[in-house]
Amino acid sequence: MKIPPSYQIDKNKIKNKKLKFAIIVAKWNHDVTKKLYKGAYETLIQSGILKEKIKTWEVPGSYELIYSAKKIALCYNFDSIIVIGSLIKGETHHFDYLCQSISQGIKDINIKYDVPVIFCVLTDKNKKQSFDRSGGKIGNKGIECAKTALYMAFFKNSI
Ligand code: RBF
């Protein structure tokens, strides 16, 4: 299987109907994460991935993305896993701790398991910024992450 030459995935190039994707969505700030999910899911479908090859799970918050991605990496054989979350800076220091531990946790899974885990966790100052990046004026990071997942699925299978 060849890796597509550019970051933009051409639907016609996706010949492999067996590629399997997992999407894990945190429900915290669900008004944001549901838009990221929509962007990611629709991008996979538009790229020719079969509906039945995309499996979705929901977890309470972004912190739970770590365990759930690990469990899915361990128990299944997906070609890529997309984790979706939205962290919004509040009054406490939790934001910094959460951002740090979630990115480290997802990084650890990428190292330990043979599946690319794509980081679609927004870390924003406020809701407006999050909406701008989840289908607003800056675009939709869910779409970008699905393209990355496609690319990495090809990469995984090319080696
Ligand atoms: N989860 C998120 O996905 N986004 C957040 O912005 C967020 N903020 C939180 C702020 C505080 C003070 C706490 C205690 C939790 C927050 N969580 C957030 C939830 C977290 O990811 C996790 O679900 C819980 O801490 C339970 O493990």
GROMACS .gro file of N, CA and C and ligand atoms in nm:
model
  504
    1MET      N    1   0.084  -0.119   0.000
    1MET     CA    2   0.000   0.000   0.000
    1MET      C    3   0.088   0.125   0.000
    2LYS      N    4   0.059   0.217  -0.092
    2LYS     CA    5   0.142   0.338  -0.104
    2LYS      C    6   0.084   0.451  -0.017
    3ILE      N    7   0.173   0.530   0.040
    3ILE     CA    8   0.127   0.648   0.114
    3ILE      C    9   0.089   0.754   0.012
    4PRO      N   10  -0.026   0.816   0.026
    4PRO     CA   11  -0.062   0.923  -0.068
    4PRO      C   12   0.044   1.033  -0.066
    5PRO      N   13   0.078   1.091  -0.182
    5PRO     CA   14   0.189   1.185  -0.188
    5PRO      C   15   0.166   1.315  -0.111
    6SER      N   16   0.043   1.356  -0.095
    6SER     CA   17   0.024   1.483  -0.026
    6SER      C   18  -0.066   1.463   0.094
    7TYR      N   19  -0.074   1.566   0.177
    7TYR     CA   20  -0.155   1.564   0.297
    7TYR      C   21  -0.303   1.559   0.261
    8GLN      N   22  -0.337   1.617   0.149
    8GLN     CA   23  -0.476   1.612   0.103
    8GLN      C   24  -0.505   1.473   0.049
    9ILE      N   25  -0.600   1.405   0.112
    9ILE     CA   26  -0.629   1.269   0.071
    9ILE      C   27  -0.730   1.270  -0.043
   10ASP      N   28  -0.694   1.202  -0.150
   10ASP     CA   29  -0.784   1.191  -0.265
   10ASP      C   30  -0.869   1.065  -0.249
   11LYS      N   31  -0.999   1.083  -0.249
   11LYS     CA   32  -1.093   0.971  -0.229
   11LYS      C   33  -1.063   0.854  -0.323
   12ASN      N   34  -1.028   0.886  -0.446
   12ASN     CA   35  -1.004   0.780  -0.544
   12ASN      C   36  -0.881   0.697  -0.513
   13LYS      N   37  -0.794   0.754  -0.431
   13LYS     CA   38  -0.670   0.681  -0.399
   13LYS      C   39  -0.692   0.581  -0.286
   14ILE      N   40  -0.804   0.597  -0.215
   14ILE     CA   41  -0.827   0.506  -0.103
   14ILE      C   42  -0.897   0.381  -0.154
   15LYS      N   43  -0.815   0.286  -0.193
   15LYS     CA   44  -0.867   0.162  -0.252
   15LYS      C   45  -0.895   0.060  -0.143
   16ASN      N   46  -0.828   0.076  -0.030
   16ASN     CA   47  -0.836  -0.027   0.073
   16ASN      C   48  -0.963  -0.011   0.156
   17LYS      N   49  -1.058  -0.101   0.132
   17LYS     CA   50  -1.187  -0.093   0.201
   17LYS      C   51  -1.179  -0.155   0.340
   18LYS      N   52  -1.060  -0.200   0.378
   18LYS     CA   53  -1.049  -0.267   0.507
   18LYS      C   54  -1.000  -0.174   0.618
   19LEU      N   55  -0.957  -0.052   0.581
   19LEU     CA   56  -0.902   0.037   0.683
   19LEU      C   57  -1.006   0.064   0.792
   20LYS      N   58  -0.959   0.052   0.919
   20LYS     CA   59  -1.051   0.064   1.033
   20LYS      C   60  -1.009   0.180   1.124
   21PHE      N   61  -1.105   0.259   1.164
   21PHE     CA   62  -1.075   0.376   1.247
   21PHE      C   63  -1.160   0.375   1.374
   22ALA      N   64  -1.097   0.416   1.482
   22ALA     CA   65  -1.169   0.435   1.609
   22ALA      C   66  -1.173   0.585   1.638
   23ILE      N   67  -1.287   0.631   1.685
   23ILE     CA   68  -1.296   0.771   1.728
   23ILE      C   69  -1.347   0.770   1.872
   24ILE      N   70  -1.273   0.837   1.961
   24ILE     CA   71  -1.317   0.848   2.101
   24ILE      C   72  -1.347   0.996   2.127
   25VAL      N   73  -1.466   1.022   2.178
   25VAL     CA   74  -1.510   1.161   2.197
   25VAL      C   75  -1.535   1.188   2.345
   26ALA      N   76  -1.472   1.292   2.398
   26ALA     CA   77  -1.501   1.334   2.536
   26ALA      C   78  -1.628   1.418   2.537
   27LYS      N   79  -1.714   1.391   2.638
   27LYS     CA   80  -1.843   1.463   2.641
   27LYS      C   81  -1.834   1.599   2.711
   28TRP      N   82  -1.726   1.621   2.785
   28TRP     CA   83  -1.705   1.753   2.848
   28TRP      C   84  -1.694   1.856   2.735
   29ASN      N   85  -1.761   1.969   2.746
   29ASN     CA   86  -1.770   2.068   2.636
   29ASN      C   87  -1.822   2.001   2.508
   30HIS      N   88  -1.931   1.930   2.524
   30HIS     CA   89  -1.983   1.849   2.413
   30HIS      C   90  -2.029   1.934   2.294
   31ASP      N   91  -2.070   2.060   2.322
   31ASP     CA   92  -2.110   2.147   2.210
   31ASP      C   93  -1.992   2.169   2.114
   32VAL      N   94  -1.871   2.160   2.167
   32VAL     CA   95  -1.751   2.172   2.082
   32VAL      C   96  -1.711   2.035   2.026
   33THR      N   97  -1.704   1.935   2.115
   33THR     CA   98  -1.652   1.804   2.070
   33THR      C   99  -1.745   1.738   1.968
   34LYS      N  100  -1.875   1.767   1.976
   34LYS     CA  101  -1.964   1.703   1.876
   34LYS      C  102  -1.938   1.760   1.736
   35LYS      N  103  -1.896   1.886   1.729
   35LYS     CA  104  -1.863   1.945   1.597
   35LYS      C  105  -1.731   1.889   1.545
   36LEU      N  106  -1.637   1.870   1.635
   36LEU     CA  107  -1.509   1.811   1.595
   36LEU      C  108  -1.534   1.668   1.543
   37TYR      N  109  -1.621   1.596   1.616
   37TYR     CA  110  -1.654   1.459   1.575
   37TYR      C  111  -1.718   1.456   1.436
   38LYS      N  112  -1.813   1.547   1.417
   38LYS     CA  113  -1.883   1.553   1.288
   38LYS      C  114  -1.781   1.576   1.175
   39GLY      N  115  -1.692   1.670   1.195
   39GLY     CA  116  -1.589   1.701   1.095
   39GLY      C  117  -1.502   1.580   1.067
   40ALA      N  118  -1.461   1.510   1.173
   40ALA     CA  119  -1.373   1.394   1.157
   40ALA      C  120  -1.447   1.279   1.088
   41TYR      N  121  -1.567   1.249   1.136
   41TYR     CA  122  -1.644   1.136   1.082
   41TYR      C  123  -1.676   1.158   0.934
   42GLU      N  124  -1.725   1.278   0.903
   42GLU     CA  125  -1.765   1.304   0.764
   42GLU      C  126  -1.643   1.302   0.670
   43THR      N  127  -1.529   1.345   0.719
   43THR     CA  128  -1.408   1.343   0.636
   43THR      C  129  -1.368   1.198   0.603
   44LEU      N  130  -1.379   1.111   0.703
   44LEU     CA  131  -1.346   0.969   0.678
   44LEU      C  132  -1.443   0.910   0.576
   45ILE      N  133  -1.571   0.938   0.592
   45ILE     CA  134  -1.672   0.885   0.499
   45ILE      C  135  -1.649   0.940   0.358
   46GLN      N  136  -1.627   1.072   0.349
   46GLN     CA  137  -1.605   1.134   0.217
   46GLN      C  138  -1.477   1.083   0.152
   47SER      N  139  -1.386   1.031   0.232
   47SER     CA  140  -1.260   0.979   0.178
   47SER      C  141  -1.273   0.834   0.135
   48GLY      N  142  -1.391   0.777   0.151
   48GLY     CA  143  -1.415   0.641   0.102
   48GLY      C  144  -1.407   0.534   0.209
   49ILE      N  145  -1.394   0.574   0.335
   49ILE     CA  146  -1.391   0.474   0.443
   49ILE      C  147  -1.533   0.425   0.467
   50LEU      N  148  -1.547   0.293   0.482
   50LEU     CA  149  -1.680   0.235   0.502
   50LEU      C  150  -1.733   0.266   0.642
   51LYS      N  151  -1.864   0.296   0.646
   51LYS     CA  152  -1.931   0.326   0.774
   51LYS      C  153  -1.903   0.221   0.880
   52GLU      N  154  -1.912   0.096   0.838
   52GLU     CA  155  -1.897  -0.013   0.936
   52GLU      C  156  -1.752  -0.031   0.983
   53LYS      N  157  -1.661   0.046   0.921
   53LYS     CA  158  -1.520   0.038   0.963
   53LYS      C  159  -1.483   0.153   1.056
   54ILE      N  160  -1.583   0.233   1.094
   54ILE     CA  161  -1.558   0.343   1.188
   54ILE      C  162  -1.636   0.313   1.316
   55LYS      N  163  -1.563   0.302   1.428
   55LYS     CA  164  -1.633   0.275   1.553
   55LYS      C  165  -1.611   0.393   1.649
   56THR      N  166  -1.721   0.435   1.712
   56THR     CA  167  -1.716   0.552   1.799
   56THR      C  168  -1.744   0.515   1.944
   57TRP      N  169  -1.667   0.575   2.034
   57TRP     CA  170  -1.694   0.563   2.178
   57TRP      C  171  -1.703   0.703   2.238
   58GLU      N  172  -1.783   0.714   2.344
   58GLU     CA  173  -1.786   0.840   2.419
   58GLU      C  174  -1.733   0.816   2.560
   59VAL      N  175  -1.661   0.915   2.613
   59VAL     CA  176  -1.611   0.907   2.751
   59VAL      C  177  -1.646   1.040   2.819
   60PRO      N  178  -1.645   1.044   2.955
   60PRO     CA  179  -1.691   1.166   3.023
   60PRO      C  180  -1.609   1.292   2.991
   61GLY      N  181  -1.477   1.286   3.011
   61GLY     CA  182  -1.394   1.406   2.988
   61GLY      C  183  -1.267   1.371   2.914
   62SER      N  184  -1.189   1.474   2.882
   62SER     CA  185  -1.067   1.452   2.804
   62SER      C  186  -0.965   1.364   2.878
   63TYR      N  187  -0.968   1.373   3.010
   63TYR     CA  188  -0.872   1.291   3.087
   63TYR      C  189  -0.896   1.142   3.061
   64GLU      N  190  -1.022   1.105   3.040
   64GLU     CA  191  -1.057   0.964   3.016
   64GLU      C  192  -1.015   0.917   2.877
   65LEU      N  193  -0.972   1.009   2.792
   65LEU     CA  194  -0.924   0.970   2.658
   65LEU      C  195  -0.800   0.881   2.670
   66ILE      N  196  -0.723   0.903   2.777
   66ILE     CA  197  -0.596   0.830   2.791
   66ILE      C  198  -0.624   0.681   2.811
   67TYR      N  199  -0.703   0.651   2.914
   67TYR     CA  200  -0.732   0.509   2.942
   67TYR      C  201  -0.808   0.445   2.826
   68SER      N  202  -0.906   0.516   2.774
   68SER     CA  203  -0.988   0.453   2.669
   68SER      C  204  -0.907   0.427   2.543
   69ALA      N  205  -0.817   0.519   2.508
   69ALA     CA  206  -0.732   0.495   2.389
   69ALA      C  207  -0.639   0.377   2.414
   70LYS      N  208  -0.588   0.369   2.535
   70LYS     CA  209  -0.499   0.256   2.569
   70LYS      C  210  -0.574   0.123   2.557
   71LYS      N  211  -0.694   0.121   2.615
   71LYS     CA  212  -0.774  -0.002   2.616
   71LYS      C  213  -0.809  -0.044   2.472
   72ILE      N  214  -0.843   0.052   2.390
   72ILE     CA  215  -0.880   0.023   2.251
   72ILE      C  216  -0.756  -0.021   2.171
   73ALA      N  217  -0.643   0.043   2.198
   73ALA     CA  218  -0.519   0.003   2.131
   73ALA      C  219  -0.484  -0.142   2.166
   74LEU      N  220  -0.512  -0.177   2.291
   74LEU     CA  221  -0.478  -0.310   2.343
   74LEU      C  222  -0.573  -0.418   2.291
   75CYS      N  223  -0.699  -0.386   2.281
   75CYS     CA  224  -0.803  -0.488   2.255
   75CYS      C  225  -0.844  -0.500   2.108
   76TYR      N  226  -0.815  -0.400   2.028
   76TYR     CA  227  -0.857  -0.403   1.887
   76TYR      C  228  -0.736  -0.385   1.797
   77ASN      N  229  -0.766  -0.386   1.667
   77ASN     CA  230  -0.657  -0.369   1.570
   77ASN      C  231  -0.696  -0.260   1.469
   78PHE      N  232  -0.713  -0.139   1.520
   78PHE     CA  233  -0.749  -0.028   1.431
   78PHE      C  234  -0.625   0.021   1.357
   79ASP      N  235  -0.648   0.084   1.242
   79ASP     CA  236  -0.537   0.143   1.166
   79ASP      C  237  -0.502   0.281   1.218
   80SER      N  238  -0.596   0.342   1.288
   80SER     CA  239  -0.569   0.470   1.353
   80SER      C  240  -0.680   0.498   1.455
   81ILE      N  241  -0.644   0.568   1.560
   81ILE     CA  242  -0.742   0.607   1.663
   81ILE      C  243  -0.739   0.760   1.672
   82ILE      N  244  -0.856   0.822   1.668
   82ILE     CA  245  -0.864   0.968   1.684
   82ILE      C  246  -0.924   0.997   1.822
   83VAL      N  247  -0.855   1.075   1.903
   83VAL     CA  248  -0.913   1.114   2.032
   83VAL      C  249  -0.956   1.261   2.025
   84ILE      N  250  -1.081   1.285   2.064
   84ILE     CA  251  -1.139   1.419   2.051
   84ILE      C  252  -1.176   1.474   2.189
   85GLY      N  253  -1.128   1.595   2.217
   85GLY     CA  254  -1.161   1.659   2.345
   85GLY      C  255  -1.153   1.810   2.332
   86SER      N  256  -1.204   1.877   2.434
   86SER     CA  257  -1.199   2.024   2.435
   86SER      C  258  -1.171   2.070   2.577
   87LEU      N  259  -1.054   2.131   2.593
   87LEU     CA  260  -1.016   2.184   2.725
   87LEU      C  261  -1.025   2.336   2.718
   88ILE      N  262  -1.098   2.393   2.813
   88ILE     CA  263  -1.112   2.539   2.812
   88ILE      C  264  -1.062   2.593   2.945
   89LYS      N  265  -0.974   2.692   2.934
   89LYS     CA  266  -0.908   2.747   3.052
   89LYS      C  267  -1.010   2.805   3.150
   90GLY      N  268  -1.006   2.759   3.273
   90GLY     CA  269  -1.096   2.813   3.375
   90GLY      C  270  -1.019   2.892   3.477
   91GLU      N  271  -1.075   2.901   3.594
   91GLU     CA  272  -1.013   2.981   3.701
   91GLU      C  273  -0.905   2.903   3.776
   92THR      N  274  -0.910   2.770   3.762
   92THR     CA  275  -0.817   2.689   3.842
   92THR      C  276  -0.696   2.647   3.761
   93HIS      N  277  -0.604   2.580   3.827
   93HIS     CA  278  -0.484   2.531   3.758
   93HIS      C  279  -0.509   2.398   3.686
   94HIS      N  280  -0.634   2.348   3.698
   94HIS     CA  281  -0.664   2.219   3.638
   94HIS      C  282  -0.632   2.215   3.490
   95PHE      N  283  -0.659   2.327   3.423
   95PHE     CA  284  -0.636   2.335   3.279
   95PHE      C  285  -0.493   2.293   3.243
   96ASP      N  286  -0.398   2.355   3.312
   96ASP     CA  287  -0.257   2.326   3.281
   96ASP      C  288  -0.223   2.180   3.310
   97TYR      N  289  -0.271   2.131   3.425
   97TYR     CA  290  -0.243   1.991   3.461
   97TYR      C  291  -0.306   1.896   3.359
   98LEU      N  292  -0.431   1.925   3.324
   98LEU     CA  293  -0.501   1.838   3.229
   98LEU      C  294  -0.432   1.838   3.093
   99CYS      N  295  -0.402   1.957   3.040
   99CYS     CA  296  -0.336   1.966   2.908
   99CYS      C  297  -0.208   1.884   2.908
  100GLN      N  298  -0.129   1.905   3.013
  100GLN     CA  299   0.000   1.837   3.024
  100GLN      C  300  -0.017   1.685   3.030
  101SER      N  301  -0.104   1.640   3.120
  101SER     CA  302  -0.113   1.494   3.138
  101SER      C  303  -0.181   1.427   3.019
  102ILE      N  304  -0.277   1.493   2.958
  102ILE     CA  305  -0.345   1.429   2.843
  102ILE      C  306  -0.250   1.418   2.724
  103SER      N  307  -0.175   1.525   2.696
  103SER     CA  308  -0.084   1.515   2.581
  103SER      C  309   0.027   1.414   2.609
  104GLN      N  310   0.076   1.410   2.732
  104GLN     CA  311   0.179   1.310   2.767
  104GLN      C  312   0.121   1.169   2.759
  105GLY      N  313  -0.001   1.154   2.810
  105GLY     CA  314  -0.065   1.022   2.811
  105GLY      C  315  -0.086   0.969   2.670
  106ILE      N  316  -0.132   1.055   2.583
  106ILE     CA  317  -0.155   1.011   2.443
  106ILE      C  318  -0.022   0.983   2.374
  107LYS      N  319   0.076   1.064   2.405
  107LYS     CA  320   0.211   1.039   2.351
  107LYS      C  321   0.262   0.901   2.394
  108ASP      N  322   0.240   0.867   2.522
  108ASP     CA  323   0.285   0.737   2.573
  108ASP      C  324   0.219   0.621   2.497
  109ILE      N  325   0.092   0.637   2.463
  109ILE     CA  326   0.022   0.529   2.390
  109ILE      C  327   0.080   0.515   2.250
  110ASN      N  328   0.112   0.628   2.188
  110ASN     CA  329   0.174   0.624   2.055
  110ASN      C  330   0.306   0.548   2.059
  111ILE      N  331   0.377   0.562   2.170
  111ILE     CA  332   0.506   0.494   2.180
  111ILE      C  333   0.487   0.345   2.209
  112LYS      N  334   0.393   0.316   2.299
  112LYS     CA  335   0.380   0.179   2.348
  112LYS      C  336   0.307   0.084   2.252
  113TYR      N  337   0.205   0.133   2.182
  113TYR     CA  338   0.123   0.043   2.100
  113TYR      C  339   0.143   0.072   1.952
  114ASP      N  340   0.119  -0.032   1.871
  114ASP     CA  341   0.143  -0.016   1.728
  114ASP      C  342   0.020   0.038   1.655
  115VAL      N  343  -0.025   0.154   1.700
  115VAL     CA  344  -0.136   0.220   1.631
  115VAL      C  345  -0.119   0.371   1.651
  116PRO      N  346  -0.130   0.447   1.541
  116PRO     CA  347  -0.118   0.592   1.557
  116PRO      C  348  -0.242   0.650   1.626
  117VAL      N  349  -0.218   0.724   1.733
  117VAL     CA  350  -0.329   0.789   1.804
  117VAL      C  351  -0.322   0.939   1.773
  118ILE      N  352  -0.426   0.987   1.707
  118ILE     CA  353  -0.427   1.124   1.657
  118ILE      C  354  -0.490   1.217   1.759
  119PHE      N  355  -0.417   1.322   1.791
  119PHE     CA  356  -0.452   1.413   1.901
  119PHE      C  357  -0.543   1.525   1.850
  120CYS      N  358  -0.672   1.511   1.878
  120CYS     CA  359  -0.768   1.616   1.838
  120CYS      C  360  -0.829   1.676   1.965
  121VAL      N  361  -0.741   1.729   2.049
  121VAL     CA  362  -0.785   1.789   2.175
  121VAL      C  363  -0.755   1.938   2.169
  122LEU      N  364  -0.861   2.018   2.167
  122LEU     CA  365  -0.843   2.163   2.163
  122LEU      C  366  -0.808   2.213   2.303
  123THR      N  367  -0.716   2.307   2.311
  123THR     CA  368  -0.682   2.370   2.439
  123THR      C  369  -0.697   2.521   2.418
  124ASP      N  370  -0.806   2.575   2.468
  124ASP     CA  371  -0.838   2.714   2.437
  124ASP      C  372  -0.859   2.800   2.561
  125LYS      N  373  -0.849   2.932   2.536
  125LYS     CA  374  -0.868   3.029   2.645
  125LYS      C  375  -1.016   3.042   2.680
  126ASN      N  376  -1.101   3.032   2.580
  126ASN     CA  377  -1.245   3.051   2.603
  126ASN      C  378  -1.326   2.976   2.496
  127LYS      N  379  -1.458   2.972   2.518
  127LYS     CA  380  -1.548   2.898   2.429
  127LYS      C  381  -1.544   2.951   2.285
  128LYS      N  382  -1.533   3.084   2.272
  128LYS     CA  383  -1.534   3.143   2.139
  128LYS      C  384  -1.418   3.086   2.056
  129GLN      N  385  -1.302   3.082   2.119
  129GLN     CA  386  -1.185   3.028   2.050
  129GLN      C  387  -1.209   2.881   2.009
  130SER      N  388  -1.275   2.807   2.098
  130SER     CA  389  -1.303   2.666   2.068
  130SER      C  390  -1.400   2.653   1.951
  131PHE      N  391  -1.503   2.738   1.950
  131PHE     CA  392  -1.600   2.733   1.839
  131PHE      C  393  -1.533   2.774   1.707
  132ASP      N  394  -1.442   2.871   1.714
  132ASP     CA  395  -1.371   2.913   1.593
  132ASP      C  396  -1.294   2.797   1.529
  133ARG      N  397  -1.247   2.705   1.612
  133ARG     CA  398  -1.162   2.595   1.563
  133ARG      C  399  -1.238   2.463   1.545
  134SER      N  400  -1.368   2.468   1.570
  134SER     CA  401  -1.446   2.344   1.555
  134SER      C  402  -1.562   2.365   1.457
  135GLY      N  403  -1.530   2.431   1.347
  135GLY     CA  404  -1.631   2.456   1.245
  135GLY      C  405  -1.661   2.603   1.229
  136GLY      N  406  -1.583   2.689   1.294
  136GLY     CA  407  -1.600   2.834   1.284
  136GLY      C  408  -1.501   2.896   1.189
  137LYS      N  409  -1.462   3.020   1.218
  137LYS     CA  410  -1.383   3.096   1.120
  137LYS      C  411  -1.241   3.041   1.097
  138ILE      N  412  -1.191   2.961   1.189
  138ILE     CA  413  -1.055   2.906   1.169
  138ILE      C  414  -1.061   2.768   1.103
  139GLY      N  415  -1.180   2.714   1.089
  139GLY     CA  416  -1.193   2.581   1.027
  139GLY      C  417  -1.239   2.479   1.129
  140ASN      N  418  -1.210   2.352   1.101
  140ASN     CA  419  -1.251   2.246   1.192
  140ASN      C  420  -1.134   2.149   1.210
  141LYS      N  421  -1.080   2.149   1.331
  141LYS     CA  422  -0.964   2.063   1.360
  141LYS      C  423  -0.999   1.916   1.347
  142GLY      N  424  -1.128   1.884   1.356
  142GLY     CA  425  -1.171   1.744   1.338
  142GLY      C  426  -1.141   1.696   1.197
  143ILE      N  427  -1.162   1.785   1.100
  143ILE     CA  428  -1.134   1.751   0.960
  143ILE      C  429  -0.984   1.726   0.942
  144GLU      N  430  -0.904   1.817   0.995
  144GLU     CA  431  -0.758   1.804   0.983
  144GLU      C  432  -0.710   1.674   1.048
  145CYS      N  433  -0.767   1.644   1.164
  145CYS     CA  434  -0.723   1.523   1.235
  145CYS      C  435  -0.763   1.397   1.160
  146ALA      N  436  -0.879   1.398   1.095
  146ALA     CA  437  -0.919   1.280   1.016
  146ALA      C  438  -0.823   1.261   0.898
  147LYS      N  439  -0.781   1.370   0.837
  147LYS     CA  440  -0.683   1.359   0.727
  147LYS      C  441  -0.551   1.303   0.778
  148THR      N  442  -0.513   1.347   0.897
  148THR     CA  443  -0.390   1.295   0.957
  148THR      C  444  -0.406   1.146   0.987
  149ALA      N  445  -0.524   1.108   1.036
  149ALA     CA  446  -0.549   0.967   1.067
  149ALA      C  447  -0.541   0.881   0.940
  150LEU      N  448  -0.596   0.932   0.831
  150LEU     CA  449  -0.590   0.860   0.703
  150LEU      C  450  -0.444   0.844   0.660
  151TYR      N  451  -0.372   0.953   0.667
  151TYR     CA  452  -0.232   0.951   0.627
  151TYR      C  453  -0.155   0.848   0.710
  152MET      N  454  -0.176   0.852   0.841
  152MET     CA  455  -0.101   0.764   0.930
  152MET      C  456  -0.145   0.618   0.917
  153ALA      N  457  -0.271   0.597   0.880
  153ALA     CA  458  -0.318   0.460   0.855
  153ALA      C  459  -0.243   0.401   0.735
  154PHE      N  460  -0.227   0.483   0.632
  154PHE     CA  461  -0.149   0.439   0.515
  154PHE      C  462  -0.004   0.415   0.555
  155PHE      N  463   0.048   0.508   0.632
  155PHE     CA  464   0.187   0.497   0.677
  155PHE      C  465   0.210   0.365   0.752
  156LYS      N  466   0.120   0.338   0.846
  156LYS     CA  467   0.130   0.215   0.928
  156LYS      C  468   0.135   0.091   0.839
  157ASN      N  469   0.049   0.091   0.738
  157ASN     CA  470   0.038  -0.027   0.652
  157ASN      C  471   0.146  -0.034   0.544
  158SER      N  472   0.222   0.074   0.530
  158SER     CA  473   0.324   0.076   0.424
  158SER      C  474   0.457   0.020   0.473
  159ILE      N  475   0.467  -0.006   0.602
  159ILE     CA  476   0.596  -0.047   0.657
  159ILE      C  477   0.596  -0.194   0.697
  160RBF     N1  478  -1.256   1.781   3.081
  160RBF     C1  479  -1.253   1.830   2.956
  160RBF     O1  480  -1.260   1.755   2.860
  160RBF     N2  481  -1.240   1.966   2.934
  160RBF     C2  482  -1.229   2.055   3.035
  160RBF     O2  483  -1.219   2.177   3.010
  160RBF     C3  484  -1.230   2.005   3.169
  160RBF     N3  485  -1.216   2.090   3.274
  160RBF     C4  486  -1.214   2.039   3.398
  160RBF     C5  487  -1.194   2.124   3.508
  160RBF     C6  488  -1.190   2.074   3.636
  160RBF     C7  489  -1.172   2.170   3.751
  160RBF     C8  490  -1.204   1.933   3.657
  160RBF     C9  491  -1.197   1.874   3.796
  160RBF    C10  492  -1.224   1.848   3.550
  160RBF    C11  493  -1.229   1.899   3.419
  160RBF     N4  494  -1.248   1.814   3.311
  160RBF    C12  495  -1.246   1.864   3.186
  160RBF    C13  496  -1.284   1.670   3.330
  160RBF    C14  497  -1.168   1.574   3.323
  160RBF     O3  498  -1.126   1.556   3.188
  160RBF    C15  499  -1.212   1.438   3.381
  160RBF     O4  500  -1.327   1.393   3.313
  160RBF    C16  501  -1.242   1.441   3.529
  160RBF     O5  502  -1.139   1.505   3.599
  160RBF    C17  503  -1.262   1.299   3.585
  160RBF     O6  504  -1.145   1.221   3.567
   0.00000   0.00000   0.00000
